[in-house]
Each structure stands twice: as C-alpha cells, then as structure tokens.
Amino acid sequence: MPELPEVEVIRSKLEELVGGKKLLTMSVQTPKLRYAIDTIDLINHPQARLNAISRHAKYMVWHFDHESYLLHLGMSGRVRICEPSEPWEKHEHIQWHFENTALRLIDPRRFGCWVQKTAHWTHKLEQYGPDPLHNWNIETWFKKHQHNKRGIYKILMDQHCLSGIGNIYAQEALFESRIHPKRTLNTLSLTQLVELSHIIQSTLKKAITSGGTTLNDYRQLDGSEGYFQVTLKVYGKAGTPCPACQSTLLSEKISQRTVAYCMHCQGEEGSG
DNA sequence: AAACCTCCCTGGGGGC
DNA sequence: TGCCCCCAGGGAGGTT
C-alpha cells in the first residue's frame, strides 16, 4: 500500500525512465477507477513531452507540455514496464507508450486514479498539510494544531494536517517515539513532538532508501519487492511480543483502522 | 467549523 | 470443494 516512501521511489524511477520523453499514445482499458480516467489530448497536442514528475502527498504529478495529470496508486496500484503490444492482463487499466518505453498501471483494488490536474484538483492539493520531508516546521505546525481534540494517530493520518503518512508509517513512528496513538497534542511537550517529527522523517527516509515497504501488491518498476518490511516493528503484529519489552502488542480500531501498539512502551492514553 | 461516517473495489483467509 | 462473510486500505463527500 503505497504511502509517501513508495510513491517517492516510483516517482524517481519513472522520472529517470521517461522524464523528457514524448508520449506517443495512451490507451485505457478500464473507463473508471476511483474516477473516470482522463485521456491526454494527443490529437491537439501530439507527442506531448513529459517534462517532469513531482509528488504532492501521495499523488504523483506528471507535468506534460500543455497540462498536468495526477496519478494516485490507491492501496494496490503499481506501474510496470511492458511491451506496447502485449495483451492486457487482468487488473491492467492504462498504458502510456513513450518514445523509449511503455508503461502500464496495474491496480487490482481500483482505489487509484488518473485525472487531469484541473483547478478543482489544484485547490484540493493546496488544502493539504506540509510534506514531512520538505516544508514541515514543527513549531508552526504545533501552534496550528495544538487545540485539535483528536488523538495523534488521527492527526498524522489526516492529509490536511500532514501529507503522505499512512497506516504503516503512522504506527511505526508512534511506536518508535513511545507515544500512545490516542494521545492528544496538548498532552505532548514540544520536545516530544520534535522527536516525533525526527523519527517520522528518518523512518520515511530509511524506507525510501530501502525501496519502500512491500506487503501485498507493492512492487518497484522492475517487479522487485521493497524490503523495508523486514524492519516493521508493530504494523500487523498485534498479538505478538513487543520487540522492545516482550509484552504482547495490542490492537485497537481508530477511525475504522486497525492500529497496533505496545501498552507498556507507549503508555496509557493521555499519560505523559 | 470540526469531527465523524460511508462508500468505492477486489483478493485473501477463515468458518462452515 | 465451494460458498459466504469479513477485512485491508485512502480519500472524497456527506452528515452531525
């Protein structure tokens, strides 16, 4: 399930591969994923050049000459290199045929999307919080959210508060920081928050250099798995011993998400 | 306004 | 074997 690190790994590989290349054709096999798939206007703008690919939260932004498109991988999306004439396989939805290579989007659970970056989408993305690796000033951020009554887990998961964190990295970072998922910001000291922010940043960076986390569907462009999963400490591990203190890891539903944590290491909700 | 709930979709796993 | 149900996940959009 692609979160910030997985999207970043794919983005940089894609940019290396097709950045600066012309798009010859685009084929759509499935009319709609989360939203209707937008096709690039190659009739009025033939051979549109892909100038760059950037990332905004968990979205990739493909910057063509005349317009930009957003690619979101949802929870099971991935991109693979293919031969342009290969028959479509199950769960393949889009093919981009560039001058030097062809790419396909595979997304079994169809939570992803490919849409033109209209004013509507630009506005949506502007509402998002800072990127943990780029423009996250923890003091400003704390001042802005200190009266938020929700627990820290929900805040980290809310893209309007902070961009790019999903269920895996939220749980891992809170465990490393020894903070209970339901602690509110006003019970945490600035020192604790600074430490949390550093742990989030180092966890994300480590995951990027490891090629991302592979659970079920995530693969790098060449089909190889990321290998950050070997270092996961609590995600999906409820019922097994805590790697730090050996007490049994618990799990709880927060916002309809299963969150694993250690009662002993991460303490009580609201305790300091 | 902030916080919560619902829905989209499919594969995999457990129970019967 | 096969059927059914539940679960996983992000985020838009609706409701309280």
Tab-separated table of C-alpha atoms (C1' of nucleotides) in Angstrom:
chain	number	residue	atom	x	y	z
A	1	MET	CA	0.000	0.000	0.000
A	2	PRO	CA	1.854	2.987	-1.274
A	3	GLU	CA	2.491	5.756	1.219
A	4	LEU	CA	4.953	8.608	0.818
A	5	PRO	CA	8.120	6.466	0.524
A	6	GLU	CA	6.655	4.044	-2.030
A	7	VAL	CA	5.268	6.889	-4.136
A	8	GLU	CA	8.617	8.663	-3.949
A	9	VAL	CA	10.551	5.556	-5.024
A	10	ILE	CA	8.258	5.025	-8.003
A	11	ARG	CA	8.270	8.723	-8.876
A	12	SER	CA	12.044	8.968	-9.054
A	13	LYS	CA	12.360	5.751	-11.098
A	14	LEU	CA	9.672	6.929	-13.502
A	15	GLU	CA	11.222	10.328	-13.903
A	16	GLU	CA	14.582	8.721	-14.649
A	17	LEU	CA	12.954	6.468	-17.233
A	18	VAL	CA	10.515	8.713	-19.086
A	19	GLY	CA	11.328	12.243	-17.925
A	20	GLY	CA	11.872	14.428	-21.012
A	21	LYS	CA	10.372	11.756	-23.303
A	22	LYS	CA	7.474	12.162	-25.696
A	23	LEU	CA	4.221	10.307	-25.143
A	24	LEU	CA	3.190	8.638	-28.410
A	25	THR	CA	-0.114	7.052	-27.373
A	26	MET	CA	-2.172	6.455	-24.288
A	27	SER	CA	-4.610	3.522	-24.080
A	28	VAL	CA	-7.291	2.991	-21.489
A	29	GLN	CA	-8.620	-0.479	-20.761
A	30	THR	CA	-10.955	0.428	-17.895
A	31	PRO	CA	-13.162	3.512	-18.129
A	32	LYS	CA	-13.208	4.254	-14.420
A	33	LEU	CA	-11.161	3.551	-11.318
A	34	ARG	CA	-11.991	5.805	-8.384
A	35	TYR	CA	-12.896	8.390	-11.002
A	36	ALA	CA	-13.265	8.322	-14.764
A	37	ILE	CA	-9.808	8.010	-16.316
A	38	ASP	CA	-8.890	11.197	-18.169
A	39	THR	CA	-7.178	10.757	-21.512
A	40	ILE	CA	-4.469	13.115	-22.647
A	41	ASP	CA	-5.394	15.222	-25.664
A	42	LEU	CA	-2.848	13.824	-28.104
A	43	ILE	CA	-4.853	14.953	-31.113
A	44	ASN	CA	-4.439	18.645	-30.462
A	45	HIS	CA	-1.132	18.134	-28.679
A	46	PRO	CA	0.577	15.189	-30.384
A	47	GLN	CA	3.754	13.866	-28.870
A	48	ALA	CA	3.276	15.695	-25.606
A	49	ARG	CA	6.529	15.761	-23.719
A	50	LEU	CA	6.643	14.648	-20.072
A	51	ASN	CA	8.862	17.321	-18.625
A	52	ALA	CA	8.965	16.159	-15.012
A	53	ILE	CA	7.201	14.110	-12.369
A	54	SER	CA	6.771	15.600	-8.934
A	55	ARG	CA	4.989	14.379	-5.825
A	56	HIS	CA	2.303	16.052	-3.748
A	57	ALA	CA	1.380	13.977	-0.688
A	58	LYS	CA	0.671	10.508	-2.114
A	59	TYR	CA	-0.106	11.860	-5.574
A	60	MET	CA	2.357	11.877	-8.442
A	61	VAL	CA	2.080	14.901	-10.731
A	62	TRP	CA	3.037	14.255	-14.348
A	63	HIS	CA	3.932	17.568	-15.957
A	64	PHE	CA	3.326	17.472	-19.722
A	65	ASP	CA	3.852	20.406	-22.089
A	66	HIS	CA	0.273	21.599	-22.047
A	67	GLU	CA	-1.258	20.151	-18.921
A	68	SER	CA	-0.549	18.073	-15.841
A	69	TYR	CA	-2.046	14.814	-14.615
A	70	LEU	CA	-2.344	13.246	-11.186
A	71	LEU	CA	-1.614	9.581	-10.577
A	72	HIS	CA	-2.675	8.093	-7.252
A	73	LEU	CA	-1.871	4.435	-6.600
A	74	GLY	CA	-4.628	3.881	-4.057
A	75	MET	CA	-3.803	0.873	-1.971
A	76	SER	CA	-2.811	-1.648	-4.619
A	77	GLY	CA	-1.636	0.389	-7.606
A	78	ARG	CA	1.704	-0.179	-9.304
A	79	VAL	CA	3.384	0.600	-12.588
A	80	ARG	CA	5.305	-1.856	-14.745
A	81	ILE	CA	7.392	-1.646	-17.885
A	82	CYS	CA	5.785	-3.548	-20.755
A	83	GLU	CA	5.911	-4.199	-24.472
A	84	PRO	CA	3.379	-1.875	-26.117
A	85	SER	CA	1.706	-4.738	-27.983
A	86	GLU	CA	1.360	-7.134	-25.037
A	87	PRO	CA	-2.189	-8.342	-24.424
A	88	TRP	CA	-3.879	-6.726	-21.438
A	89	GLU	CA	-3.671	-8.728	-18.281
A	90	LYS	CA	-6.205	-8.777	-15.507
A	91	HIS	CA	-6.235	-5.553	-13.460
A	92	GLU	CA	-4.229	-3.578	-16.007
A	93	HIS	CA	-6.025	-0.324	-16.731
A	94	ILE	CA	-3.818	2.197	-18.514
A	95	GLN	CA	-0.894	2.064	-20.942
A	96	TRP	CA	1.369	5.015	-21.629
A	97	HIS	CA	3.515	4.431	-24.708
A	98	PHE	CA	6.531	6.731	-24.638
A	99	GLU	CA	9.125	7.038	-27.376
A	100	ASN	CA	11.560	4.826	-25.480
A	101	THR	CA	9.357	2.502	-23.432
A	102	ALA	CA	5.785	1.643	-22.498
A	103	LEU	CA	4.293	1.597	-19.022
A	104	ARG	CA	1.160	0.046	-17.575
A	105	LEU	CA	-0.861	0.847	-14.491
A	106	ILE	CA	-1.981	-2.234	-12.568
A	107	ASP	CA	-4.447	-1.738	-9.728
A	108	PRO	CA	-6.472	-4.753	-8.532
A	109	ARG	CA	-8.497	-2.870	-5.915
A	110	ARG	CA	-9.077	0.105	-8.151
A	111	PHE	CA	-8.711	2.730	-5.442
A	112	GLY	CA	-6.237	4.650	-7.561
A	113	CYS	CA	-6.921	7.423	-10.033
A	114	TRP	CA	-5.539	9.202	-13.092
A	115	VAL	CA	-7.076	12.614	-13.570
A	116	GLN	CA	-6.197	15.866	-15.223
A	117	LYS	CA	-4.918	18.428	-12.731
A	118	THR	CA	-7.739	20.906	-13.102
A	119	ALA	CA	-8.290	23.965	-10.919
A	120	HIS	CA	-10.507	21.777	-8.749
A	121	TRP	CA	-7.605	19.394	-8.040
A	122	THR	CA	-5.085	22.151	-7.606
A	123	HIS	CA	-7.331	23.595	-4.936
A	124	LYS	CA	-7.714	20.188	-3.236
A	125	LEU	CA	-3.975	19.683	-3.047
A	126	GLU	CA	-3.463	23.180	-1.688
A	127	GLN	CA	-5.609	22.206	1.307
A	128	TYR	CA	-3.114	19.505	2.271
A	129	GLY	CA	-0.708	19.836	5.173
A	130	PRO	CA	3.075	20.159	4.887
A	131	ASP	CA	5.253	17.394	3.467
A	132	PRO	CA	7.195	15.755	6.305
A	133	LEU	CA	10.390	15.711	4.249
A	134	HIS	CA	10.196	19.175	2.722
A	135	ASN	CA	8.367	22.000	4.428
A	136	TRP	CA	7.401	20.759	7.875
A	137	ASN	CA	8.146	23.311	10.560
A	138	ILE	CA	7.187	21.522	13.762
A	139	GLU	CA	6.730	24.649	15.896
A	140	THR	CA	4.414	26.323	13.396
A	141	TRP	CA	2.617	23.030	12.925
A	142	PHE	CA	2.148	22.528	16.670
A	143	LYS	CA	0.744	26.041	17.088
A	144	LYS	CA	-1.716	25.406	14.293
A	145	HIS	CA	-2.973	22.076	15.637
A	146	GLN	CA	-2.489	22.298	19.400
A	147	HIS	CA	-6.219	22.689	20.047
A	148	ASN	CA	-7.134	19.741	17.871
A	149	LYS	CA	-9.016	17.317	20.099
A	150	ARG	CA	-8.259	14.219	18.084
A	151	GLY	CA	-5.533	11.750	19.006
A	152	ILE	CA	-2.091	11.985	17.403
A	153	TYR	CA	-2.695	8.927	15.218
A	154	LYS	CA	-5.706	10.532	13.552
A	155	ILE	CA	-3.824	13.776	13.083
A	156	LEU	CA	-0.856	12.057	11.451
A	157	MET	CA	-3.230	10.179	9.150
A	158	ASP	CA	-5.169	13.317	8.184
A	159	GLN	CA	-3.662	14.562	4.931
A	160	HIS	CA	-4.951	18.053	5.713
A	161	CYS	CA	-2.657	18.113	8.754
A	162	LEU	CA	0.376	16.295	7.328
A	163	SER	CA	0.890	14.879	3.826
A	164	GLY	CA	1.941	11.404	2.876
A	165	ILE	CA	1.679	9.360	6.080
A	166	GLY	CA	-0.480	6.241	6.001
A	167	ASN	CA	-1.295	3.444	8.369
A	168	ILE	CA	2.073	1.683	8.283
A	169	TYR	CA	4.333	4.635	8.947
A	170	ALA	CA	1.984	6.272	11.463
A	171	GLN	CA	2.054	3.149	13.629
A	172	GLU	CA	5.787	2.597	13.266
A	173	ALA	CA	6.661	6.215	14.062
A	174	LEU	CA	4.415	6.307	17.149
A	175	PHE	CA	5.952	3.091	18.437
A	176	GLU	CA	9.486	4.374	17.917
A	177	SER	CA	8.515	7.619	19.649
A	178	ARG	CA	6.885	5.729	22.545
A	179	ILE	CA	3.684	7.721	22.124
A	180	HIS	CA	0.202	6.212	22.505
A	181	PRO	CA	-1.878	6.621	19.326
A	182	LYS	CA	-4.676	8.366	21.222
A	183	ARG	CA	-2.553	10.980	22.991
A	184	THR	CA	-3.689	14.480	22.114
A	185	LEU	CA	-1.220	17.147	21.038
A	186	ASN	CA	-1.797	19.259	24.140
A	187	THR	CA	-0.511	16.430	26.358
A	188	LEU	CA	2.776	16.270	24.469
A	189	SER	CA	5.723	18.565	25.053
A	190	LEU	CA	7.338	20.410	22.169
A	191	THR	CA	10.425	18.287	22.804
A	192	GLN	CA	8.401	15.117	22.325
A	193	LEU	CA	6.896	16.493	19.128
A	194	VAL	CA	10.291	17.489	17.779
A	195	GLU	CA	11.499	13.971	18.494
A	196	LEU	CA	8.417	12.500	16.831
A	197	SER	CA	8.987	14.635	13.752
A	198	HIS	CA	12.617	13.490	13.543
A	199	ILE	CA	11.552	9.865	13.882
A	200	ILE	CA	8.928	10.289	11.169
A	201	GLN	CA	11.496	11.856	8.862
A	202	SER	CA	14.166	9.249	9.479
A	203	THR	CA	11.645	6.407	9.124
A	204	LEU	CA	10.448	7.769	5.790
A	205	LYS	CA	13.976	8.354	4.515
A	206	LYS	CA	15.056	4.881	5.558
A	207	ALA	CA	12.048	3.415	3.753
A	208	ILE	CA	12.877	5.362	0.599
A	209	THR	CA	16.467	4.143	0.516
A	210	SER	CA	15.185	0.602	1.145
A	211	GLY	CA	12.954	0.844	-1.916
A	212	GLY	CA	9.697	1.037	0.046
A	213	THR	CA	7.619	-1.457	2.010
A	214	THR	CA	6.192	-4.499	0.230
A	215	LEU	CA	3.177	-6.107	1.823
A	216	ASN	CA	0.850	-7.466	-0.800
A	217	ASP	CA	0.815	-5.541	-4.013
A	218	TYR	CA	3.616	-3.007	-3.949
A	219	ARG	CA	6.483	-3.609	-6.353
A	220	GLN	CA	9.195	-1.455	-7.827
A	221	LEU	CA	9.077	-0.807	-11.594
A	222	ASP	CA	11.100	-3.908	-12.421
A	223	GLY	CA	8.810	-6.072	-10.284
A	224	SER	CA	11.229	-6.458	-7.379
A	225	GLU	CA	9.928	-6.010	-3.848
A	226	GLY	CA	10.868	-3.269	-1.451
A	227	TYR	CA	12.478	-4.671	1.664
A	228	PHE	CA	11.579	-2.184	4.388
A	229	GLN	CA	9.003	-4.661	5.677
A	230	VAL	CA	11.705	-6.662	7.409
A	231	THR	CA	12.114	-3.755	9.819
A	232	LEU	CA	8.435	-3.236	10.662
A	233	LYS	CA	8.027	-3.485	14.419
A	234	VAL	CA	4.324	-3.169	15.174
A	235	TYR	CA	2.321	-2.865	11.949
A	236	GLY	CA	0.230	-6.026	11.582
A	237	LYS	CA	1.895	-7.590	14.615
A	238	ALA	CA	-0.814	-7.353	17.285
A	239	GLY	CA	-0.751	-10.436	19.499
A	240	THR	CA	2.986	-10.974	19.100
A	241	PRO	CA	5.645	-9.845	21.599
A	242	CYS	CA	6.804	-6.236	21.545
A	243	PRO	CA	10.306	-6.154	20.036
A	244	ALA	CA	11.390	-3.791	22.824
A	245	CYS	CA	9.834	-5.181	26.029
A	246	GLN	CA	8.246	-8.516	25.039
A	247	SER	CA	4.778	-7.651	26.338
A	248	THR	CA	2.008	-8.585	23.933
A	249	LEU	CA	1.250	-5.925	21.332
A	250	LEU	CA	-2.361	-4.772	21.376
A	251	SER	CA	-4.559	-3.506	18.597
A	252	GLU	CA	-7.432	-1.094	18.551
A	253	LYS	CA	-9.797	0.306	15.946
A	254	ILE	CA	-9.224	4.024	15.431
A	255	SER	CA	-11.125	5.710	12.606
A	256	GLN	CA	-12.030	2.281	11.236
A	257	ARG	CA	-8.310	1.430	11.020
A	258	THR	CA	-6.569	-1.296	12.985
A	259	VAL	CA	-3.752	0.244	14.990
A	260	ALA	CA	-1.152	-1.898	16.782
A	261	TYR	CA	0.796	-0.550	19.729
A	262	CYS	CA	2.554	-1.551	22.930
A	263	MET	CA	0.704	-0.654	26.123
A	264	HIS	CA	3.933	-0.841	28.105
A	265	CYS	CA	6.244	1.157	25.807
A	266	GLN	CA	3.696	3.645	24.512
A	267	GLY	CA	1.886	4.099	27.815
A	268	GLU	CA	-1.671	4.996	28.582
A	269	GLU	CA	-3.835	7.283	26.522
A	270	GLY	CA	-3.309	10.773	27.923
A	271	SER	CA	-0.348	9.888	30.136
A	272	GLY	CA	2.911	11.731	29.913
B	1	DA	C1'	-16.078	24.576	11.943
B	2	DA	C1'	-14.529	20.340	13.477
B	3	DA	C1'	-15.209	15.630	13.736
B	4	DC	C1'	-17.238	11.684	12.322
B	5	DC	C1'	-19.367	8.199	8.923
B	6	DT	C1'	-19.955	5.981	4.367
B	7	DC	C1'	-18.650	4.344	0.228
B	8	DC	C1'	-15.821	2.848	-3.631
B	9	DC	C1'	-13.254	-2.229	-5.026
B	10	DT	C1'	-11.094	-6.867	-5.021
B	11	DG	C1'	-8.304	-10.724	-3.229
B	12	DG	C1'	-7.350	-13.479	0.506
B	13	DG	C1'	-8.377	-16.003	4.543
B	14	DG	C1'	-11.326	-18.274	7.923
B	15	DG	C1'	-15.563	-20.714	9.086
B	16	DC	C1'	-18.941	-23.852	7.865
C	1	DT	C1'	-14.659	-28.081	-2.897
C	2	DG	C1'	-17.157	-24.051	-2.542
C	3	DC	C1'	-19.777	-20.501	-0.591
C	4	DC	C1'	-20.184	-16.591	2.441
C	5	DC	C1'	-18.531	-13.077	5.225
C	6	DC	C1'	-15.132	-10.079	6.841
C	7	DC	C1'	-11.053	-7.445	6.353
C	8	DA	C1'	-7.492	-4.395	4.323
C	9	DG	C1'	-6.659	0.376	2.529
C	10	DG	C1'	-7.011	6.321	1.026
C	11	DG	C1'	-9.698	9.955	0.456
C	12	DA	C1'	-13.802	12.463	-1.337
C	13	DG	C1'	-18.084	13.773	0.019
C	14	DG	C1'	-21.789	13.794	3.010
C	15	DT	C1'	-23.758	14.248	7.759
C	16	DT	C1'	-23.823	15.534	12.546
